mmCIF file of C-alpha atoms in Angstrom:
data_model
loop_
_atom_site.group_PDB
_atom_site.id
_atom_site.type_symbol
_atom_site.label_atom_id
_atom_site.label_comp_id
_atom_site.label_asym_id
_atom_site.label_seq_id
_atom_site.Cartn_x
_atom_site.Cartn_y
_atom_site.Cartn_z
ATOM 1 C CA MET I 1 137.650 126.487 128.372
ATOM 2 C CA LEU I 2 134.701 127.363 126.171
ATOM 3 C CA ARG I 3 134.331 125.558 122.845
ATOM 4 C CA VAL I 4 132.364 126.862 119.889
ATOM 5 C CA THR I 5 131.428 125.559 116.453
ATOM 6 C CA GLY I 6 130.821 128.103 113.707
ATOM 7 C CA THR I 7 128.850 126.537 110.861
ATOM 8 C CA ALA I 8 128.498 128.145 107.441
ATOM 9 C CA GLY I 9 126.466 127.366 104.364
ATOM 10 C CA ALA I 10 127.162 129.000 101.017
ATOM 11 C CA ASP I 11 124.800 131.833 100.082
ATOM 12 C CA ASP I 12 124.409 130.209 96.649
ATOM 13 C CA LEU I 13 122.786 127.255 98.418
ATOM 14 C CA GLU I 14 119.842 125.884 96.458
ATOM 15 C CA VAL I 15 116.743 125.901 98.683
ATOM 16 C CA GLN I 16 113.002 125.390 98.379
ATOM 17 C CA LEU I 17 111.094 128.645 98.823
ATOM 18 C CA TYR I 18 107.834 128.935 100.713
ATOM 19 C CA HIS I 19 105.899 129.434 97.447
ATOM 20 C CA GLY I 20 107.185 126.149 96.028
ATOM 21 C CA TYR I 21 109.934 127.433 93.745
ATOM 22 C CA ALA I 22 113.647 126.783 94.212
ATOM 23 C CA ASP I 23 116.207 129.569 94.336
ATOM 24 C CA LYS I 24 119.473 130.573 95.984
ATOM 25 C CA LEU I 25 119.505 131.138 99.744
ATOM 26 C CA GLU I 26 120.641 134.748 99.213
ATOM 27 C CA VAL I 27 117.475 135.305 97.166
ATOM 28 C CA ALA I 28 115.193 133.380 99.518
ATOM 29 C CA PHE I 29 116.466 135.410 102.472
ATOM 30 C CA ASN I 30 114.900 138.695 101.441
ATOM 31 C CA GLY I 31 115.254 140.427 104.797
ATOM 32 C CA VAL I 32 114.232 139.136 108.207
ATOM 33 C CA LYS I 33 110.509 139.263 107.430
ATOM 34 C CA THR I 34 110.803 136.568 104.769
ATOM 35 C CA THR I 35 108.626 133.532 105.300
ATOM 36 C CA TYR I 36 111.550 131.309 104.405
ATOM 37 C CA ASP I 37 112.821 129.650 107.585
ATOM 38 C CA THR I 38 116.506 128.673 107.624
ATOM 39 C CA SER I 39 115.934 126.321 110.541
ATOM 40 C CA ALA I 40 113.805 124.182 108.204
ATOM 41 C CA ILE I 41 117.058 123.048 106.562
ATOM 42 C CA THR I 42 118.864 122.203 109.779
ATOM 43 C CA ALA I 43 116.033 121.374 112.212
ATOM 44 C CA ILE I 44 118.025 123.521 114.670
ATOM 45 C CA HIS I 45 116.007 126.160 116.505
ATOM 46 C CA ILE I 46 117.313 129.687 115.908
ATOM 47 C CA ASP I 47 116.773 131.933 118.932
ATOM 48 C CA PHE I 48 117.843 135.270 117.462
ATOM 49 C CA TYR I 49 119.047 136.759 114.212
ATOM 50 C CA VAL I 50 121.727 139.360 113.450
ATOM 51 C CA LEU I 51 121.668 140.960 110.003
ATOM 52 C CA THR I 52 124.152 143.343 108.427
ATOM 53 C CA THR I 53 125.006 144.566 104.933
ATOM 54 C CA VAL I 54 128.212 144.850 102.921
ATOM 55 C CA GLY I 55 128.358 148.481 103.985
ATOM 56 C CA GLY I 56 127.723 147.477 107.591
ATOM 57 C CA LEU I 57 130.610 145.012 107.562
ATOM 58 C CA THR I 58 132.929 147.636 106.101
ATOM 59 C CA SER I 59 131.895 150.172 108.726
ATOM 60 C CA MET I 60 132.248 147.719 111.628
ATOM 61 C CA VAL I 61 135.787 146.752 110.670
ATOM 62 C CA ASN I 62 136.805 150.387 110.242
ATOM 63 C CA SER I 63 135.206 151.320 113.579
ATOM 64 C CA VAL I 64 137.436 148.902 115.501
ATOM 65 C CA GLY I 65 140.635 149.935 113.709
ATOM 66 C CA GLY I 66 140.808 147.055 111.232
ATOM 67 C CA VAL I 67 141.328 143.320 111.592
ATOM 68 C CA THR I 68 144.464 141.226 111.046
ATOM 69 C CA VAL I 69 143.676 138.165 108.914
ATOM 70 C CA ASP I 70 145.989 135.258 108.133
ATOM 71 C CA VAL I 71 145.262 134.937 104.406
ATOM 72 C CA PRO I 72 145.385 131.201 103.520
ATOM 73 C CA TYR I 73 146.314 131.456 99.811
ATOM 74 C CA PRO I 74 146.983 134.020 97.066
ATOM 75 C CA MET I 75 143.873 136.045 96.236
ATOM 76 C CA HIS I 76 143.890 138.294 93.176
ATOM 77 C CA ASP I 77 140.291 138.722 92.053
ATOM 78 C CA HIS I 78 139.084 141.794 90.200
ATOM 79 C CA TYR I 79 135.429 140.946 90.827
ATOM 80 C CA SER I 80 135.641 141.233 94.621
ATOM 81 C CA GLY I 81 138.719 143.455 94.704
ATOM 82 C CA ALA I 82 140.648 140.921 96.790
ATOM 83 C CA ASP I 83 144.396 141.367 96.252
ATOM 84 C CA PHE I 84 146.410 139.536 98.899
ATOM 85 C CA GLU I 85 149.408 137.250 99.260
ATOM 86 C CA PRO I 86 149.318 134.466 101.865
ATOM 87 C CA GLY I 87 150.126 135.466 105.433
ATOM 88 C CA PRO I 88 148.982 138.032 107.995
ATOM 89 C CA VAL I 89 147.380 141.150 106.528
ATOM 90 C CA HIS I 90 145.930 143.991 108.596
ATOM 91 C CA MET I 91 142.741 144.810 106.683
ATOM 92 C CA ASN I 92 140.539 147.863 106.684
ATOM 93 C CA GLY I 93 136.823 147.505 106.066
ATOM 94 C CA LYS I 94 137.032 147.541 102.274
ATOM 95 C CA GLN I 95 139.785 144.922 102.258
ATOM 96 C CA ALA I 96 137.944 142.711 104.744
ATOM 97 C CA LEU I 97 134.847 142.831 102.540
ATOM 98 C CA SER I 98 136.836 141.871 99.438
ATOM 99 C CA PHE I 99 138.436 138.969 101.340
ATOM 100 C CA ALA I 100 135.008 137.738 102.450
ATOM 101 C CA ARG I 101 133.461 138.016 98.957
ATOM 102 C CA ASP I 102 136.133 136.414 96.767
ATOM 103 C CA ARG I 103 134.901 133.185 95.171
ATOM 104 C CA HIS I 104 136.477 133.334 91.711
ATOM 105 C CA ASP I 105 140.144 132.524 92.355
ATOM 106 C CA VAL I 106 139.903 130.511 95.584
ATOM 107 C CA PRO I 107 140.306 126.707 95.579
ATOM 108 C CA ASN I 108 136.656 125.659 95.981
ATOM 109 C CA GLY I 109 134.587 128.612 94.862
ATOM 110 C CA ASP I 110 131.589 129.330 97.084
ATOM 111 C CA LEU I 111 132.684 126.758 99.666
ATOM 112 C CA SER I 112 136.088 128.412 100.092
ATOM 113 C CA ARG I 113 134.363 131.774 100.333
ATOM 114 C CA SER I 114 132.252 130.456 103.213
ATOM 115 C CA MET I 115 135.382 129.140 104.946
ATOM 116 C CA ASP I 116 137.112 132.507 104.453
ATOM 117 C CA GLN I 117 134.160 134.298 105.996
ATOM 118 C CA GLY I 118 134.657 132.105 109.053
ATOM 119 C CA ILE I 119 138.354 133.003 109.061
ATOM 120 C CA LEU I 120 137.434 136.698 109.031
ATOM 121 C CA PHE I 121 134.999 136.167 111.901
ATOM 122 C CA LEU I 122 137.646 134.377 113.980
ATOM 123 C CA SER I 123 140.191 137.080 113.153
ATOM 124 C CA ALA I 124 137.769 139.673 114.508
ATOM 125 C CA LEU I 125 137.273 137.552 117.627
ATOM 126 C CA GLY I 126 141.040 137.456 118.170
ATOM 127 C CA GLU I 127 141.273 141.210 117.662
ATOM 128 C CA PHE I 128 138.456 141.772 120.158
ATOM 129 C CA ARG I 129 140.094 139.551 122.769
ATOM 130 C CA ASP I 130 143.414 141.390 122.401
ATOM 131 C CA ASP I 131 141.677 144.742 122.809
ATOM 132 C CA PHE I 132 139.629 143.521 125.764
ATOM 133 C CA ASP I 133 142.701 142.115 127.538
ATOM 134 C CA LYS I 134 144.435 145.476 127.180
ATOM 135 C CA SER I 135 141.401 147.517 128.189
ATOM 136 C CA PRO I 136 138.037 145.987 129.185
ATOM 137 C CA SER I 137 136.349 149.276 128.297
ATOM 138 C CA SER I 138 137.066 148.509 124.636
ATOM 139 C CA LEU I 139 134.026 146.228 124.864
ATOM 140 C CA LEU I 140 131.909 149.378 124.473
ATOM 141 C CA THR I 141 133.723 150.306 121.249
ATOM 142 C CA TRP I 142 133.073 146.878 119.777
ATOM 143 C CA MET I 143 129.439 146.796 120.865
ATOM 144 C CA GLY I 144 128.926 150.292 119.469
ATOM 145 C CA ALA I 145 130.445 149.259 116.141
ATOM 146 C CA GLY I 146 127.988 146.390 116.009
ATOM 147 C CA LEU I 147 124.873 148.240 117.146
ATOM 148 C CA ARG I 148 125.351 150.974 114.544
ATOM 149 C CA ASN I 149 125.564 148.468 111.700
ATOM 150 C CA ILE I 150 123.211 145.578 112.408
ATOM 151 C CA GLU I 151 119.544 144.742 112.554
ATOM 152 C CA THR I 152 118.701 142.224 115.267
ATOM 153 C CA ASP I 153 116.025 140.970 117.641
ATOM 154 C CA LEU I 154 118.718 140.224 120.228
ATOM 155 C CA PRO I 155 117.899 142.074 123.492
ATOM 156 C CA ILE I 156 120.636 144.395 124.713
ATOM 157 C CA ASP I 157 121.170 142.355 127.909
ATOM 158 C CA GLU I 158 121.671 139.187 125.852
ATOM 159 C CA MET I 159 124.071 141.034 123.565
ATOM 160 C CA LEU I 160 126.079 142.161 126.582
ATOM 161 C CA LYS I 161 126.219 138.586 127.912
ATOM 162 C CA LEU I 162 127.377 137.293 124.538
ATOM 163 C CA THR I 163 130.050 139.972 124.304
ATOM 164 C CA PHE I 164 131.456 139.049 127.719
ATOM 165 C CA THR I 165 131.283 135.369 126.699
ATOM 166 C CA ALA I 166 133.205 136.136 123.490
ATOM 167 C CA ALA I 167 135.966 137.659 125.619
ATOM 168 C CA GLN I 168 136.485 134.180 127.106
ATOM 169 C CA VAL I 169 136.522 132.256 123.822
ATOM 170 C CA THR I 170 139.918 131.367 122.368
ATOM 171 C CA PRO I 171 139.766 131.490 118.542
ATOM 172 C CA ALA I 172 141.819 128.295 118.329
ATOM 173 C CA LYS I 173 139.011 126.516 120.210
ATOM 174 C CA VAL I 174 136.432 127.532 117.607
ATOM 175 C CA LYS I 175 135.775 124.975 114.882
ATOM 176 C CA ASN I 176 135.275 126.768 111.562
ATOM 177 C CA LEU I 177 133.030 124.352 109.682
ATOM 178 C CA VAL I 178 131.519 124.644 106.211
ATOM 179 C CA VAL I 179 128.584 122.337 105.581
ATOM 180 C CA PRO I 180 129.518 119.580 103.066
ATOM 181 C CA ALA I 181 128.155 120.483 99.660
ATOM 182 C CA THR I 182 128.737 120.265 95.941
ATOM 183 C CA VAL I 183 128.673 122.990 93.307
ATOM 184 C CA GLY I 184 126.412 122.660 90.282
ATOM 185 C CA THR I 185 124.092 124.603 88.010
ATOM 186 C CA VAL I 186 120.359 125.099 87.655
ATOM 187 C CA GLY I 187 119.600 126.658 84.318
ATOM 188 C CA ALA I 188 122.147 129.433 83.920
ATOM 189 C CA ALA I 189 122.704 129.852 87.658
ATOM 190 C CA SER I 190 125.638 128.458 89.615
ATOM 191 C CA VAL I 191 124.283 126.928 92.823
ATOM 192 C CA VAL I 192 125.412 124.833 95.786
ATOM 193 C CA PHE I 193 123.694 121.598 96.855
ATOM 194 C CA ILE I 194 123.938 120.376 100.459
ATOM 195 C CA SER I 195 125.397 116.875 100.721
ATOM 196 C CA SER I 196 123.439 114.209 102.542
ATOM 197 C CA SER I 197 126.220 113.978 105.150
ATOM 198 C CA ALA I 198 125.234 117.462 106.366
ATOM 199 C CA LYS I 199 122.283 115.877 108.189
ATOM 200 C CA ASP I 200 124.694 114.121 110.549
ATOM 201 C CA ILE I 201 126.396 117.431 111.356
ATOM 202 C CA TYR I 202 123.084 119.163 112.063
ATOM 203 C CA ALA I 203 121.946 116.256 114.266
ATOM 204 C CA ASN I 204 125.267 116.340 116.139
ATOM 205 C CA MET I 205 124.938 120.073 116.801
ATOM 206 C CA ARG I 206 121.238 120.106 117.653
ATOM 207 C CA ASP I 207 121.531 119.652 121.417
ATOM 208 C CA ASP I 208 124.586 121.707 122.364
ATOM 209 C CA GLY I 209 125.569 123.681 119.249
ATOM 210 C CA LEU I 210 128.864 121.766 118.933
ATOM 211 C CA ASP I 211 130.156 119.467 116.216
ATOM 212 C CA ASN I 212 131.821 116.943 118.545
#
């Protein structure tokens, strides 16, 4: 049985930019041509990138007929539009985006938001596996939904291999891991600082991509 570790860092992560100034990761990552290198934080080589937008996420979820998410706690946030009670909710694209963006009324702010984004990803994986088990040709629907809404340097043959691999991955075997961090401020900005213990996680994952 395949095992996978999905590791997330908050997009409000405080990082050092190539020009010597500090800023949030979401600012530092100004498109794929940025000179900021995420692997500098982790010392883990990144083979390929996949980039989407908020509109791309919405479109992808709608294209596959929605995603059922097990909402972990009440979410009623007017900033993101999240409005859910705990339990399974079949979400359209707009709802999935609001679930993934809520950081104001979740237990640990940006860190909970990162965990919820992992939950959404695993929910989509489960939905894909169910569709694939019923009809293997649904793989084309899912790949099409992705290709229309992403920017990537992933070759099409590698994407196909990864899609077939995903069909073999059980969501319960995926470890949804948020990098240990603390929330603070720099000036007027709310930011996230990586904890020193994150280095052990990165070192553990460096060889095989797993947090064992």
